[in-house]
Amino acid sequence: MPSPSQPTAPLRAAERLANAEEKAAGMANVMKLRDTCMKIISDFDFSPMQDTRSVSSMIYKETCKMLVTDSSATFVGAGSLDKPGLDATMLHYHTAADKKEFEIEEEEEEPGEEEAEGGEKIEKPPKEPPAPEITTRDLPSPDVEEPPPMVLKRGQGITWTTVVDGAEHTDEDDNVTRDPVKPLYIADAKFTEGMFFFDEKRTGTYLAVPIVKDGEVIGVLCGDTLDSILGSELQQSDATLFEAAAFVMQQCLDYAEWCLLNVRLNHATLSLKSLVKDPRTLPQDFAAAFNDFMDLVKPEMHVAVGV
């Protein structure tokens, strides 16, 4: 007979099934995030744009909104480094989503409220708390002073050493190696040294994962439960959801950059076609011959010919 402290096989199987269903639901929500971001990109007019800041802001907000909705986090923030990888000196949190939770307010029962006329008791349906309010917002730029931006300079806080750079090790020959960057999970921020990110010490969980592009860390996605009134906590397993969201988000940001480049290339092509037909443009055969000549004299040099 199993001891009371040991779960039986059916209970263990049920726990594994519940965990699998939870992970599957999380990944389904990540794919919904991808669909939402791709629709934002397809509906966006890139023609008057010189950069992707506007559409990127919407993608960041959707990512933070999904994570704060589908996890226990009451705050999710997205931050970008001023330079990729080890060259970075500043981490600026620029996008956030907040979740306002509501508790069930217990009402005092009126006399005889639960009894019918015949004296039979009436069971009241259990009260359910209202759905949380989710808000997304852009955080202040590092160029402004009021309100103060959410900025971490290199060396401030433990997010740098684990999520951005990877922990550094020096051997007896003074050779420096670094651990691979990985998510950072803290079960209680109040009793953790180096939690510079927070203004004051409060009980709550903290999770941060790296945003990676071309093999280098370019930013961080983080979440915490410092404002939770229901006592819910982020778990180590939530890192999988955050990592998947960071990957999908970065893929969508890259696609938005490609769309902008494609629009600008198409515009440049149309301009060239128009110039070819303009009588004020040099003859096409002369321009082609000049380009061939310059290619022989100076290989790999890009030349534009015109008057």
Coordinates of C-alpha atoms in Angstrom, one line a residue:
M1 CA 0.0 0.0 0.0
P2 CA 1.4 3.4 -0.9
S3 CA 1.9 5.7 2.1
P4 CA -0.4 8.8 2.4
S5 CA 2.4 11.1 1.3
Q6 CA 3.0 9.2 -2.0
P7 CA 0.5 9.8 -4.8
T8 CA -1.0 6.8 -6.5
A9 CA -0.3 6.0 -10.2
P10 CA -3.7 7.3 -11.3
L11 CA -3.1 10.6 -9.5
R12 CA 0.4 11.0 -11.0
A13 CA -1.1 10.3 -14.5
A14 CA -3.8 12.8 -13.9
E15 CA -1.2 15.4 -12.9
R16 CA 0.9 14.7 -16.0
L17 CA -2.2 15.0 -18.2
A18 CA -3.2 18.3 -16.5
N19 CA 0.3 19.7 -17.1
A20 CA 0.3 18.5 -20.7
E21 CA -3.1 20.2 -21.3
E22 CA -1.9 23.4 -19.7
K23 CA 1.2 23.5 -22.0
A24 CA -0.9 22.7 -25.0
A25 CA -3.2 25.6 -24.2
G26 CA -0.3 27.9 -23.7
M27 CA 1.2 27.0 -27.1
A28 CA -2.2 27.5 -28.7
N29 CA -2.3 31.0 -27.3
V30 CA 1.2 31.7 -28.7
M31 CA 0.0 30.7 -32.1
K32 CA -3.0 33.0 -31.7
L33 CA -0.5 35.7 -30.9
R34 CA 1.4 35.0 -34.1
D35 CA -1.8 35.2 -36.1
T36 CA -2.8 38.5 -34.5
C37 CA 0.7 40.1 -35.1
M38 CA 0.8 38.8 -38.7
K39 CA -2.6 40.5 -39.3
I40 CA -1.3 43.7 -37.8
I41 CA 1.6 43.6 -40.3
S42 CA -0.6 42.7 -43.3
D43 CA -3.0 45.6 -42.5
F44 CA -0.2 48.1 -41.9
D45 CA 0.6 50.7 -44.5
F46 CA 4.4 50.8 -44.7
S47 CA 4.6 53.2 -47.7
P48 CA 5.0 56.5 -45.8
M49 CA 7.2 54.9 -43.1
Q50 CA 11.0 55.2 -42.7
D51 CA 11.2 52.7 -39.8
T52 CA 9.0 50.1 -38.1
R53 CA 8.5 51.8 -34.7
S54 CA 4.8 52.2 -35.0
V55 CA 4.0 48.6 -36.0
S56 CA 6.7 47.2 -33.6
S57 CA 4.9 49.0 -30.7
M58 CA 1.7 47.2 -31.6
I59 CA 3.5 43.8 -31.7
Y60 CA 5.1 44.4 -28.4
K61 CA 1.8 45.4 -26.8
E62 CA 0.0 42.2 -28.1
T63 CA 2.8 40.1 -26.8
C64 CA 2.7 41.6 -23.3
K65 CA -1.1 41.5 -23.3
M66 CA -1.1 37.7 -24.1
L67 CA 1.4 36.9 -21.4
V68 CA -0.3 38.9 -18.7
T69 CA -3.6 37.4 -19.7
D70 CA -2.5 33.7 -19.9
S71 CA -0.1 33.6 -17.0
S72 CA -0.3 34.5 -13.3
A73 CA 1.7 37.6 -13.9
T74 CA 0.1 41.0 -12.9
F75 CA 2.8 42.9 -14.8
V76 CA 4.6 42.0 -18.1
G77 CA 7.3 44.3 -19.5
A78 CA 9.3 44.2 -22.7
G79 CA 12.7 45.9 -22.9
S80 CA 15.4 46.4 -25.5
L81 CA 19.1 46.8 -25.3
D82 CA 20.9 49.8 -26.8
K83 CA 23.3 47.4 -28.5
P84 CA 23.2 43.6 -29.0
G85 CA 24.8 41.2 -26.6
L86 CA 27.9 42.1 -24.5
D87 CA 28.2 45.5 -26.1
A88 CA 25.0 46.7 -24.5
T89 CA 25.2 49.3 -21.7
M90 CA 21.5 49.9 -21.1
L91 CA 18.3 47.9 -20.9
H92 CA 15.2 50.1 -21.5
Y93 CA 11.8 48.7 -20.7
H94 CA 9.5 50.4 -23.2
T95 CA 6.2 48.4 -23.3
A96 CA 4.1 47.0 -20.5
A97 CA 0.8 45.2 -19.8
D98 CA -0.9 45.3 -16.4
K99 CA -3.6 43.0 -14.9
K100 CA -5.9 44.4 -12.3
E101 CA -7.4 41.5 -10.3
F102 CA -10.7 41.5 -8.3
E103 CA -11.6 39.6 -5.2
I104 CA -15.1 38.3 -4.4
E105 CA -16.7 40.6 -1.9
E106 CA -18.6 38.6 0.7
E107 CA -22.0 40.0 1.5
E108 CA -23.8 39.7 4.8
E109 CA -26.7 37.3 4.6
E110 CA -30.1 38.6 5.4
P111 CA -32.3 36.6 7.9
G112 CA -34.2 33.8 6.2
E113 CA -32.5 34.6 2.8
E114 CA -31.5 31.0 2.3
E115 CA -34.9 29.4 3.3
A116 CA -37.9 28.9 1.0
E117 CA -41.4 29.3 2.3
G118 CA -41.6 25.6 3.1
G119 CA -38.5 25.8 5.2
E120 CA -36.2 24.2 2.6
K121 CA -32.8 25.7 2.2
I122 CA -31.9 27.2 -1.1
E123 CA -28.3 26.8 -2.2
K124 CA -26.9 30.0 -3.7
P125 CA -24.7 29.6 -6.7
P126 CA -21.0 30.3 -5.9
K127 CA -19.9 33.8 -6.7
E128 CA -17.3 34.2 -9.4
P129 CA -14.8 37.1 -9.5
P130 CA -15.1 39.4 -12.5
A131 CA -12.6 39.0 -15.2
P132 CA -9.4 40.9 -14.7
E133 CA -8.9 44.3 -16.4
I134 CA -6.0 44.2 -18.9
T135 CA -4.3 47.4 -20.0
T136 CA -1.3 47.9 -22.3
R137 CA 0.9 51.0 -22.5
D138 CA 4.1 52.5 -23.8
L139 CA 6.6 53.3 -21.1
P140 CA 8.5 56.6 -21.1
S141 CA 11.5 57.0 -23.5
P142 CA 15.0 57.0 -22.0
D143 CA 15.3 60.6 -23.4
V144 CA 12.7 62.0 -21.0
E145 CA 13.0 62.9 -17.4
E146 CA 9.4 63.0 -16.2
P147 CA 8.0 60.4 -15.6
P148 CA 11.2 58.6 -15.1
P149 CA 12.0 55.8 -17.7
M150 CA 12.3 52.2 -16.6
V151 CA 16.0 51.7 -17.4
L152 CA 18.6 49.3 -16.1
K153 CA 22.2 50.2 -16.7
R154 CA 24.8 47.5 -17.1
G155 CA 25.6 45.8 -13.8
Q156 CA 22.4 47.0 -12.1
G157 CA 20.3 44.0 -11.0
I158 CA 20.7 40.3 -11.6
T159 CA 18.9 40.3 -14.9
W160 CA 22.1 41.3 -16.7
T161 CA 24.2 38.4 -15.4
T162 CA 21.8 35.7 -16.2
V163 CA 19.4 36.8 -19.0
V164 CA 21.5 39.2 -21.0
D165 CA 25.2 38.1 -20.6
G166 CA 25.2 34.7 -19.0
A167 CA 27.0 34.2 -15.7
E168 CA 30.8 34.9 -16.0
H169 CA 33.4 32.4 -14.7
T170 CA 37.2 32.9 -14.4
D171 CA 39.5 29.9 -14.1
E172 CA 42.9 29.7 -12.4
D173 CA 44.6 30.9 -15.6
D174 CA 42.3 34.0 -15.8
N175 CA 40.4 32.6 -18.8
V176 CA 36.9 34.0 -18.9
T177 CA 33.9 31.9 -19.9
R178 CA 30.2 32.5 -19.8
D179 CA 27.2 30.3 -19.2
P180 CA 24.6 30.3 -22.0
V181 CA 21.9 32.9 -21.4
K182 CA 18.8 31.5 -19.9
P183 CA 15.5 32.5 -18.2
L184 CA 15.7 33.9 -14.7
Y185 CA 13.1 32.7 -12.2
I186 CA 12.9 34.1 -8.7
A187 CA 10.3 32.6 -6.3
D188 CA 10.4 35.6 -3.9
A189 CA 11.8 38.9 -5.0
K190 CA 11.6 40.3 -1.4
F191 CA 14.3 38.1 -0.1
T192 CA 16.6 38.1 -3.2
E193 CA 19.7 40.2 -3.3
G194 CA 20.3 42.3 -6.4
M195 CA 16.7 42.9 -7.3
F196 CA 17.5 46.4 -8.4
F197 CA 14.5 46.5 -10.9
F198 CA 12.0 47.1 -8.2
D199 CA 11.6 50.4 -6.3
E200 CA 10.8 48.7 -3.0
K201 CA 11.0 45.2 -1.6
R202 CA 7.7 43.4 -2.0
T203 CA 6.7 39.7 -1.9
G204 CA 6.2 38.3 -5.4
T205 CA 7.6 36.1 -8.1
Y206 CA 9.7 37.3 -11.0
L207 CA 10.5 35.8 -14.4
A208 CA 12.6 37.1 -17.3
V209 CA 13.6 35.5 -20.6
P210 CA 16.0 36.8 -23.3
I211 CA 14.8 38.1 -26.7
V212 CA 17.3 36.7 -29.2
K213 CA 18.1 37.8 -32.8
D214 CA 20.8 36.3 -35.0
G215 CA 22.2 34.5 -31.9
E216 CA 22.6 37.6 -29.8
V217 CA 20.4 38.9 -26.9
I218 CA 18.7 42.2 -28.0
G219 CA 16.1 42.5 -25.2
V220 CA 14.2 41.0 -22.3
L221 CA 10.6 39.9 -21.6
C222 CA 9.8 39.9 -17.9
G223 CA 6.8 39.3 -15.7
D224 CA 6.1 39.6 -12.0
T225 CA 3.3 39.1 -9.4
L226 CA 4.2 42.0 -7.0
D227 CA 0.7 43.4 -7.4
S228 CA -1.2 40.2 -7.1
I229 CA -4.1 40.4 -4.6
L230 CA -5.1 36.7 -5.1
G231 CA -1.8 35.2 -4.0
S232 CA -1.1 33.6 -7.5
E233 CA 2.5 33.1 -8.4
L234 CA 4.5 32.6 -11.6
Q235 CA 6.2 29.2 -11.8
Q236 CA 9.5 28.0 -13.3
S237 CA 7.4 26.2 -16.0
D238 CA 6.0 29.6 -17.2
A239 CA 9.4 30.3 -18.7
T240 CA 8.4 28.0 -21.6
L241 CA 5.5 30.2 -22.5
F242 CA 7.5 33.4 -22.2
E243 CA 10.3 32.0 -24.4
A244 CA 7.9 30.9 -27.0
A245 CA 6.2 34.3 -27.0
A246 CA 9.6 36.0 -27.3
F247 CA 10.5 33.8 -30.3
V248 CA 7.2 34.5 -32.1
M249 CA 7.4 38.2 -31.3
Q250 CA 10.9 38.5 -32.7
Q251 CA 9.9 36.6 -35.8
C252 CA 7.0 39.0 -36.4
L253 CA 9.3 42.0 -35.8
D254 CA 11.8 40.7 -38.3
Y255 CA 8.9 40.2 -40.8
A256 CA 7.8 43.8 -40.3
E257 CA 11.3 45.0 -41.1
W258 CA 11.3 42.9 -44.3
C259 CA 7.9 44.3 -45.3
L260 CA 9.2 47.9 -44.9
L261 CA 12.3 47.0 -46.9
N262 CA 10.3 45.4 -49.6
V263 CA 8.0 48.4 -49.9
R264 CA 11.0 50.8 -50.2
L265 CA 12.7 48.5 -52.8
N266 CA 9.5 48.5 -54.9
H267 CA 9.3 52.3 -54.6
A268 CA 12.9 52.6 -55.7
T269 CA 12.4 50.2 -58.6
L270 CA 9.4 52.3 -59.8
S271 CA 11.5 55.4 -59.6
L272 CA 14.3 53.9 -61.7
K273 CA 11.8 52.7 -64.3
S274 CA 10.4 56.2 -64.5
L275 CA 13.9 57.7 -64.8
V276 CA 14.8 55.4 -67.7
K277 CA 11.9 56.8 -69.7
D278 CA 12.8 60.4 -68.8
P279 CA 14.6 62.1 -71.8
R280 CA 16.8 64.0 -69.3
T281 CA 18.4 60.7 -68.1
L282 CA 21.6 59.4 -69.8
P283 CA 21.0 56.8 -72.5
Q284 CA 20.6 53.3 -71.2
D285 CA 23.4 51.8 -73.3
F286 CA 25.9 54.4 -72.1
A287 CA 24.9 53.9 -68.5
A288 CA 25.2 50.1 -68.8
A289 CA 28.6 50.4 -70.5
F290 CA 29.8 52.8 -67.7
N291 CA 28.7 50.4 -65.0
D292 CA 30.5 47.5 -66.7
F293 CA 33.7 49.6 -67.0
M294 CA 33.5 50.6 -63.3
D295 CA 32.9 47.0 -62.3
L296 CA 36.2 46.0 -64.0
V297 CA 38.1 48.9 -62.5
K298 CA 36.6 48.6 -59.0
P299 CA 34.9 45.3 -58.4
E300 CA 32.0 45.1 -55.9
M301 CA 31.6 48.9 -56.1
H302 CA 27.9 50.1 -56.4
V303 CA 27.5 52.8 -59.0
A304 CA 24.5 54.9 -59.9
V305 CA 24.7 56.8 -63.2
G306 CA 22.5 59.8 -64.0
V307 CA 22.5 63.6 -64.6

